Coordinates of C-alpha atoms in Angstrom, one line a residue:
X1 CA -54.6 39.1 2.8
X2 CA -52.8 41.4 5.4
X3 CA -51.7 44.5 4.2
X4 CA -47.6 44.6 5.6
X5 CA -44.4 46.0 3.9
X6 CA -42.5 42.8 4.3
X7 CA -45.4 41.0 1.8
X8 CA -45.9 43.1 -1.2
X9 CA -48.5 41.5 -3.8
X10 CA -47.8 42.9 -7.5
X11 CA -51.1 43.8 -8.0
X12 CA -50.2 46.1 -10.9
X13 CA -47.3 43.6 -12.6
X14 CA -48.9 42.0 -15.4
X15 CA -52.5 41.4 -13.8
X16 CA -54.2 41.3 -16.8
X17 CA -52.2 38.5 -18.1
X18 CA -52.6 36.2 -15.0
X19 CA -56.8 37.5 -15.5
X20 CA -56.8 35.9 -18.6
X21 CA -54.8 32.7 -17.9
X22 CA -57.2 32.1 -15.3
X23 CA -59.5 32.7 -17.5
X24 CA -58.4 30.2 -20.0
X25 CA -58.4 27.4 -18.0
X26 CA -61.9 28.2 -16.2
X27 CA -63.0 28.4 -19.7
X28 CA -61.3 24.8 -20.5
X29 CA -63.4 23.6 -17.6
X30 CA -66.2 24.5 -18.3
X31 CA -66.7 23.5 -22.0
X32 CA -64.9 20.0 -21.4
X33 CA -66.5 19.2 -17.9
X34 CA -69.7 17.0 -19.7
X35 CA -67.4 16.8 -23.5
X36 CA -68.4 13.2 -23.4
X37 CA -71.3 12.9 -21.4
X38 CA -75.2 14.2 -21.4
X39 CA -74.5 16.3 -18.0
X40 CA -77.0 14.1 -16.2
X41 CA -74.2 12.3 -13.8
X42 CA -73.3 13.2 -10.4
X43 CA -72.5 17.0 -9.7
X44 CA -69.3 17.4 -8.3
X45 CA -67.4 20.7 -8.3
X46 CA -63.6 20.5 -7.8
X47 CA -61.4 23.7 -7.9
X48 CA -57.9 23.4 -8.5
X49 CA -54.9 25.9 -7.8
X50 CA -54.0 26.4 -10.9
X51 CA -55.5 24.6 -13.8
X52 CA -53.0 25.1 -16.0
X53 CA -50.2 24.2 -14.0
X54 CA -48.2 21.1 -14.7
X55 CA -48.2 19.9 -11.5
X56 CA -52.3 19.6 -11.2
X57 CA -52.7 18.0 -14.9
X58 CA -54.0 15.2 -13.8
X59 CA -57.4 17.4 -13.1
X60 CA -57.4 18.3 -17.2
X61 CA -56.4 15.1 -18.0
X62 CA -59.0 12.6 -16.4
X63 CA -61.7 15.4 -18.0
X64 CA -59.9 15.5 -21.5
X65 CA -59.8 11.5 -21.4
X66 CA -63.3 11.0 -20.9
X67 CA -62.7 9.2 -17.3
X68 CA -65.2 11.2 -15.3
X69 CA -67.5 10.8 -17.5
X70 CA -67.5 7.0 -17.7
X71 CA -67.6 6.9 -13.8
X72 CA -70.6 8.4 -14.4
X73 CA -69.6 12.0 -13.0
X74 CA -70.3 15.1 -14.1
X75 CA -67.1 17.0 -12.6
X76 CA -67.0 21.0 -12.8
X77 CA -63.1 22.1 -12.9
X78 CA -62.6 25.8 -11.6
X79 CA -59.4 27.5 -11.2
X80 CA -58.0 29.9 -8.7
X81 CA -54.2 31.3 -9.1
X82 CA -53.0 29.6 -5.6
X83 CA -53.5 26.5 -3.7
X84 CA -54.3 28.5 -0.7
X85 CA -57.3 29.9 -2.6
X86 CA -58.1 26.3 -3.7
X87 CA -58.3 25.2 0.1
X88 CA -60.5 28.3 1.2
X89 CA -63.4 27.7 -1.4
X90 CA -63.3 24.0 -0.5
X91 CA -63.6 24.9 3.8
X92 CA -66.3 27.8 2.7
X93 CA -68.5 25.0 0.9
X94 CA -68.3 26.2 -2.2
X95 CA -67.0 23.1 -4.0
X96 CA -66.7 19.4 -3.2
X97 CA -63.1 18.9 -3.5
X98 CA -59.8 20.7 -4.0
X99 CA -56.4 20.2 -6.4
X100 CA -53.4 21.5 -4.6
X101 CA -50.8 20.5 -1.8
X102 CA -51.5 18.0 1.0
X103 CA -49.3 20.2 3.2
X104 CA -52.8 22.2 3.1
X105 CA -54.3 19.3 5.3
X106 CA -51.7 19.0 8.4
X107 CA -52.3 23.0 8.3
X108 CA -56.0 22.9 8.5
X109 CA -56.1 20.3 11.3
X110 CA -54.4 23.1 13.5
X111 CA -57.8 25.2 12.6
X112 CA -59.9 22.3 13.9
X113 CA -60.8 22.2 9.9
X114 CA -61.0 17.7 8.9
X115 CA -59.2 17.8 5.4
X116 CA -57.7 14.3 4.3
X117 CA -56.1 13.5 1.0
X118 CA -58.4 10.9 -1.2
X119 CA -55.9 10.3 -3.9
X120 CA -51.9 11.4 -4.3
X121 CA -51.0 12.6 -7.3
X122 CA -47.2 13.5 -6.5
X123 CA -44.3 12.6 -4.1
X124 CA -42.5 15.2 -5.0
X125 CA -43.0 18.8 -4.7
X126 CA -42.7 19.8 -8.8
X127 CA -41.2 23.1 -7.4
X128 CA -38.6 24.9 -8.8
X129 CA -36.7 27.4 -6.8
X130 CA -35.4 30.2 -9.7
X131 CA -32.9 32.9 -9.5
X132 CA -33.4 35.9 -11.8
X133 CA -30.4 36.0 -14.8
X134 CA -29.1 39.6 -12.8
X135 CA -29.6 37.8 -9.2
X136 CA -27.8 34.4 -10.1
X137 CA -24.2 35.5 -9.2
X138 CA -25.7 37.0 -5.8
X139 CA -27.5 33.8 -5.0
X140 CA -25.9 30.6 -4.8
X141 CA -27.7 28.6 -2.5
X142 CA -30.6 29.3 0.0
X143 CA -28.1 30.3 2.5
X144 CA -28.2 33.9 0.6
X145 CA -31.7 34.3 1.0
X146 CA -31.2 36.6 3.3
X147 CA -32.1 40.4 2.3
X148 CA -33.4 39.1 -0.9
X149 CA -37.0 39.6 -2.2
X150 CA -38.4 36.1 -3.4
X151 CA -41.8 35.6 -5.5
X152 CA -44.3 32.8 -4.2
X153 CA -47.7 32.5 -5.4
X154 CA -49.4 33.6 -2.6
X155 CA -49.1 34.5 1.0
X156 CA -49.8 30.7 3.3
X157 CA -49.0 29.1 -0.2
X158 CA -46.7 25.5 -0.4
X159 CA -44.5 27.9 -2.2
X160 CA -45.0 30.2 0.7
X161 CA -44.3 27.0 3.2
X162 CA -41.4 25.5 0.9
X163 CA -39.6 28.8 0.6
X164 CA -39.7 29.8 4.6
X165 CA -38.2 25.8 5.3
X166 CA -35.8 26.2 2.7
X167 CA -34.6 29.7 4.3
X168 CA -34.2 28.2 7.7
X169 CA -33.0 24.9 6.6
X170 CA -30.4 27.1 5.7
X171 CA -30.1 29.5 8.2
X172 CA -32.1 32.2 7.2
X173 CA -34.8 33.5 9.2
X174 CA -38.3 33.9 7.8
X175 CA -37.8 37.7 8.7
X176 CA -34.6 37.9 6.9
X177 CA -36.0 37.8 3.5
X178 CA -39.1 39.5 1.6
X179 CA -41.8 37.2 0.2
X180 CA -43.4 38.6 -2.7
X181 CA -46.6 37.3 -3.9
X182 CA -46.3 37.2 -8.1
X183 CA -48.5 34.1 -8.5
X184 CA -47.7 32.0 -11.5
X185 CA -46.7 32.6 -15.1
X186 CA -47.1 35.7 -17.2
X187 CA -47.3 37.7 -13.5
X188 CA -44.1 35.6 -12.3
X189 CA -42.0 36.3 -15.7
X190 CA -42.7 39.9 -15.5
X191 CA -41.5 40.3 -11.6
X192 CA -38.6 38.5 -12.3
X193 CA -37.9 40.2 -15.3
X194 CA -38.5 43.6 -14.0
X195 CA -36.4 43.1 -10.9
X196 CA -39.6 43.1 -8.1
X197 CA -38.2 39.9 -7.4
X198 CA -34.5 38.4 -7.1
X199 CA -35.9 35.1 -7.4
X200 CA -38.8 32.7 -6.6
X201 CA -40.3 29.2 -6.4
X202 CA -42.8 28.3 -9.0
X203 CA -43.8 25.4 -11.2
X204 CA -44.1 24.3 -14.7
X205 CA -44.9 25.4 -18.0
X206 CA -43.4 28.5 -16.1
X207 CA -40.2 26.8 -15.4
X208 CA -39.8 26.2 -19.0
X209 CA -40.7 29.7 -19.8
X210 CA -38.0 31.6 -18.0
X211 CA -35.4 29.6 -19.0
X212 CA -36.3 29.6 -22.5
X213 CA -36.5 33.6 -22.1
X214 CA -33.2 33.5 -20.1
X215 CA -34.7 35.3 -17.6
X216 CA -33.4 33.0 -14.6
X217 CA -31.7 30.3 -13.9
X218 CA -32.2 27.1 -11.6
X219 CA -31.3 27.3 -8.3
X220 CA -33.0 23.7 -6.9
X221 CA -35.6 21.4 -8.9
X222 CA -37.4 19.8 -6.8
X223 CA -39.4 18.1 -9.6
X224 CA -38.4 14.6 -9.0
X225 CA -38.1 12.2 -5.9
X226 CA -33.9 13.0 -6.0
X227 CA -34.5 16.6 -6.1
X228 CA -37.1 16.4 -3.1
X229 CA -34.8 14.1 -1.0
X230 CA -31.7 16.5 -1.3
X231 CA -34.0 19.7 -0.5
X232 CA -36.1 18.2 2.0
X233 CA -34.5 15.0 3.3
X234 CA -37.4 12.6 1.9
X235 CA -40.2 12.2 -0.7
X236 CA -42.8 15.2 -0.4
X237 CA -46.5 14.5 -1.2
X238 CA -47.5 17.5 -3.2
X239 CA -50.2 17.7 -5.4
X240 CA -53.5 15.9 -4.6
X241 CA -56.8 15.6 -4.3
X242 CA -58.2 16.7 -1.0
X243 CA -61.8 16.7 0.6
X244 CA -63.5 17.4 3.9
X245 CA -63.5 14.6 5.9
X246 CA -67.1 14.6 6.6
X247 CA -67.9 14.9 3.2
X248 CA -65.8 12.7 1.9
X249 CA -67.5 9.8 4.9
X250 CA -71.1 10.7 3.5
X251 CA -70.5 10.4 -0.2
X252 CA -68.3 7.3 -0.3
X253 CA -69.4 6.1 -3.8
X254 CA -68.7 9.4 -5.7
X255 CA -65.1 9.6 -3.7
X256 CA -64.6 6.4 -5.2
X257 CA -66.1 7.0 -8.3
X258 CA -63.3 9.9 -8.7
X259 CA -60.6 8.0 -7.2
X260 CA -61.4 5.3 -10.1
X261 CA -61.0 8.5 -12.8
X262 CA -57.7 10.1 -11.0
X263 CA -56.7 6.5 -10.5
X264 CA -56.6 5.3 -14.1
X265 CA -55.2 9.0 -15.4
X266 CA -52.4 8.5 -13.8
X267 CA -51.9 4.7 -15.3
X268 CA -52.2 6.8 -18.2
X269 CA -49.4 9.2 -17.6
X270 CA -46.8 6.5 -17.0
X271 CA -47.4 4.8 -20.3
X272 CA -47.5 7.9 -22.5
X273 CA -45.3 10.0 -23.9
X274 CA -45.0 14.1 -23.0
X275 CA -45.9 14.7 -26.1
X276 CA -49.1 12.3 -26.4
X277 CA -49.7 13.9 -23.0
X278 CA -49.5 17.3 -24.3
X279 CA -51.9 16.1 -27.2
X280 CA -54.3 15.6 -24.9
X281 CA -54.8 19.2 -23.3
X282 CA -56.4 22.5 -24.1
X283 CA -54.6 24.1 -27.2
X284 CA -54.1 27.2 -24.8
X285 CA -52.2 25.1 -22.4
X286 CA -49.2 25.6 -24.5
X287 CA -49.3 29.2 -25.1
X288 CA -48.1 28.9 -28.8
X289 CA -45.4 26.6 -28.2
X290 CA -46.6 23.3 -28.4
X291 CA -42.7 21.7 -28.2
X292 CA -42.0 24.0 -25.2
X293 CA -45.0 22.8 -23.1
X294 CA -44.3 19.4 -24.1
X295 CA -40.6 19.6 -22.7
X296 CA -42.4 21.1 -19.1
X297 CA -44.2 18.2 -19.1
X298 CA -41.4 16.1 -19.5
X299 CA -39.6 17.9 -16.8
X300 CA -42.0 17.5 -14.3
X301 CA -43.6 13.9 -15.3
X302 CA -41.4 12.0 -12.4
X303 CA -43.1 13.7 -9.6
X304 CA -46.6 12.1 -10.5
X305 CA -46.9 8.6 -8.4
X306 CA -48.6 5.6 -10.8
X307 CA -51.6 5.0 -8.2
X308 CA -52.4 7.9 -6.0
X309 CA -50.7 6.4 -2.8
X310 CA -49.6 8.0 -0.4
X311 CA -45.6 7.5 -1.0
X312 CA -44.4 5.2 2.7
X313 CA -42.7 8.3 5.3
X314 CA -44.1 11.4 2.7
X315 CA -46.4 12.7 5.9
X316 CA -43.5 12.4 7.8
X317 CA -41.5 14.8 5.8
X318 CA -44.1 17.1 5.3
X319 CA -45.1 17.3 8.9
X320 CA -41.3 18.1 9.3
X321 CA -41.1 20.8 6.9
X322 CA -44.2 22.8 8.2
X323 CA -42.9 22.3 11.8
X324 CA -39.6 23.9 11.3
X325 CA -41.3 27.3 10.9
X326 CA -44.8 27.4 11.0
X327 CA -45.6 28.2 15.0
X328 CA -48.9 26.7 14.9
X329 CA -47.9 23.2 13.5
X330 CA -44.5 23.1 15.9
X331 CA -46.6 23.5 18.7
X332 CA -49.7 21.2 18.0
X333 CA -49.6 17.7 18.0
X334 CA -50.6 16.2 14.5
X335 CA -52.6 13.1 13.5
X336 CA -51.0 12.0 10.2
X337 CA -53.6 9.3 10.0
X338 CA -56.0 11.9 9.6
X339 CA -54.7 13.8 6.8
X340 CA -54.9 11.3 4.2
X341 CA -57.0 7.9 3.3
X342 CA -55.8 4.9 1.3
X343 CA -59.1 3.4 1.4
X344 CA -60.6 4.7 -2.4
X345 CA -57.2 4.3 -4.3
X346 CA -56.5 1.0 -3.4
X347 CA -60.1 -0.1 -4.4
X348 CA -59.6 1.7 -7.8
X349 CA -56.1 -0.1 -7.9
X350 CA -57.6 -3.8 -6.9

C-alpha cells in the first residue's frame, strides 16, 4: 500500500477488533471446512474478502450445509478484511479460488492477469453508502463528496471503485475527496463514530450495526437490483466466485464440483427464511444479536441471484463503472467474454 496523505489507513482505530473478527471467521473455516466429511476429498483452498460479510455468505453457507462435502470436496475457507486482498493471494498462487467482486476480473485483465467468474452470486452490489449521524445534514447526495473524507475497505477495493464512480457520476473528482481505508465492521463503526470519517461505503451486518447505534444514516442502498439500477444505471454483478483461467481449464471437474455446491446454496437461500438462514452460521456471526444479524440478512438477501448466472448486460455495467475513472480500464479495450464463464453453472442448474 502507498504511503500518501490523500489515503490514510486507521491503522490504530480499533485494529484489534478487526484482528479478532478475522480471526473469528478463519477460525469458523477452519473447524467446519471437513464438519461433515473424513478430509480425504479434493483439496481446494478458497479465500474470501471477508468471511463474515453478508454479501460472501454463500462461502459459510455451502460449508455449514454440508454441500462441499457431498461433492466430495474438501474446501479450506480463509479470510482476508478486503476483496482486493482476496484477489492478490489468488494471482500469488496461494489458493485456488477467491470470494469477492467480479469488477476484480475486467481489472486484472488490464495486468495481463486471466481471472473469469465460475459462478455469480449477486447482481447487485450489496453496498451501502453511509453518512455519519454529525455528517448527514452536510451530505445529501454524492454531489457533496467533495472535501469530505470517506471510509472504504481498502485502497483498489469495489468500495474503493464504487465510491470514485459514484463521486464522478456526480461530479466530484476522485481528487476532490479523501478515501480513507477503515475496512469493515468494529474498525468502520469506530471511524465513523470518532469523526476519521464523514461517511463510507460498506456492507452488512455492518450496515445493521450503525444504524442500530445511530451512528449514521443511509445515504444510497445498493443492496438490491432497484438500488443498483438507480446508482449505477443497470444490474451490478458483485460478489462471486472467481478463478484463474488456466486453472480453472485444467481442473474442470472440481470447478464443477464447486459450482454444484455454490449452485444448490443458493437454491437454498431463496427458499429460506433470514432467520433459518442465520440458523445456519457460526454463532459469532451475529456478534450477540442473533435478531440484528438476522434483519442484515434480510436486508441484503435480494442481491443474491438463484443460480449463479451471470445477470443479461451486468458486465456491461460494470465495465462502465470502472471506465469512468479508472485510467487503465478507459484506455484498454476489454474482453467481457473473458471475465466470466456460464459453462459450470448451467451444468449444475441442468
Amino acid at each position: 500500500m502507498r504511503k500518501s496523505a490523500r489515503y490514510t489507513t486507521l491503522a490504530t482505530v480499533g485494529l484489534l477488533a478487526l484482528s479478532s473478527l478475522t480471526a473469528c471467521a478463519n477460525d469458523a473455516a477452519s473447524t467446519t471446512s471437513t464438519s461433515k466429511g473424513d478430509g480425504k476429498g479434493t483439496k481446494v483452498k478458497i479465500m474470501v474478502g471477508g468471511l463474515d460479510k453478508v454479501i460472501y455468505l454463500p462461502a459459510m453457507l455451502s460449508q455449514r450445509l454440508g454441500y462441499f462435502d457431498a461433492e466430495g470436496l474438501d474446501v479450506e475457507l480463509l479470510s482476508e478484511p478486503a476483496g482486493v486482498q482476496a484477489e492478490t493471494a489468488l494471482v500469488s498462487g496461494q489458493v485456488q479460488g477467491a470470494v469477492g467482486f467480479y469488477d476484480h476480473t475486467l481489472d486484472l485483465q488490464t495486468k495481463d492477469k486471466a481471472v473469469e467468474s465460475v459462478v455469480q452470486f449477486s447482481h447487485a452490489p450489496g453496498e451501502v453508502e453511509i453518512v455519519s449521524s454529525k455528517a448527514a445534514g452536510d451530505i445529501k447526495s454524492p454531489k457533496d463528496f467533495k472535501g469530505k473524507k470517506l471510509g472504504i475497505t481498502s485502497l483498489g477495493s469495489s468500495t474503493d471503485f464504487l465510491t470514485k464512480y459514484l463521486a464522478v457520476k456526480n461530479g466530484v473528482n476522485v481528487s476532490d475527496f479523501t478515501p480513507v481505508a477503515v475496512g469493515a465492521g468494529p474498525t468502520f463503526i469506530a471511524a465513523l463514530q470518532k469523526g476519521a470519517i464523514d461517511g463510507g461505503m460498506t456492507t452488512d451486518p455492518t450496515v445493521a450495526t450503525v444504524l442500530d447505534k445511530k451512528a449514521g444514516k443511509v445515504l444510497l442502498d445498493m443492496r438490491t437490483p432497484e438500488g443498483s439500477q438507480e446508482a449505477l444505471g443497470g444490474p451490478y454483478p458483485s460478489s462471486s466466485l472467481y478463478m484463474q483461467t488456466d486453472w480453472v481449464n485444467s481442473h474442470k471437474d472440481t470447478v464443477q464440483k464447486l459450482a454444484n455446491a455454490f449452485v444448490k446454496t443458493l437454491k437454498w437461500m431463496s427458499t429460506h427464511s433470514a432467520t433459518q438462514i442465520a440458523d445456519k452460521m457460526p454463532a459469532d456471526y451475529s456478534q450477540g444479536n442473533k435478531m440484528l444479524y438476522a434483519a442484515a440478512i434480510e436486508s441484503t438477501l435480494p442481491m443474491f441471484t438463484k443460480d449463479g448466472v451471470m445477470p443479461k448486460a451486468g458486465p456491461e455495467t460494470v465495465e462502465k463503472v470502472l471506465k469512468a475513472f479508472n485510467p487503465n480500464i478507459k484506455n484498454a479495450k476489454i474482453d467481457l467474454s473473458k471475465t466470466f464463464t456460464t459453462e459450470f453453472v448451467e451444468k449444475a442448474a441442468g
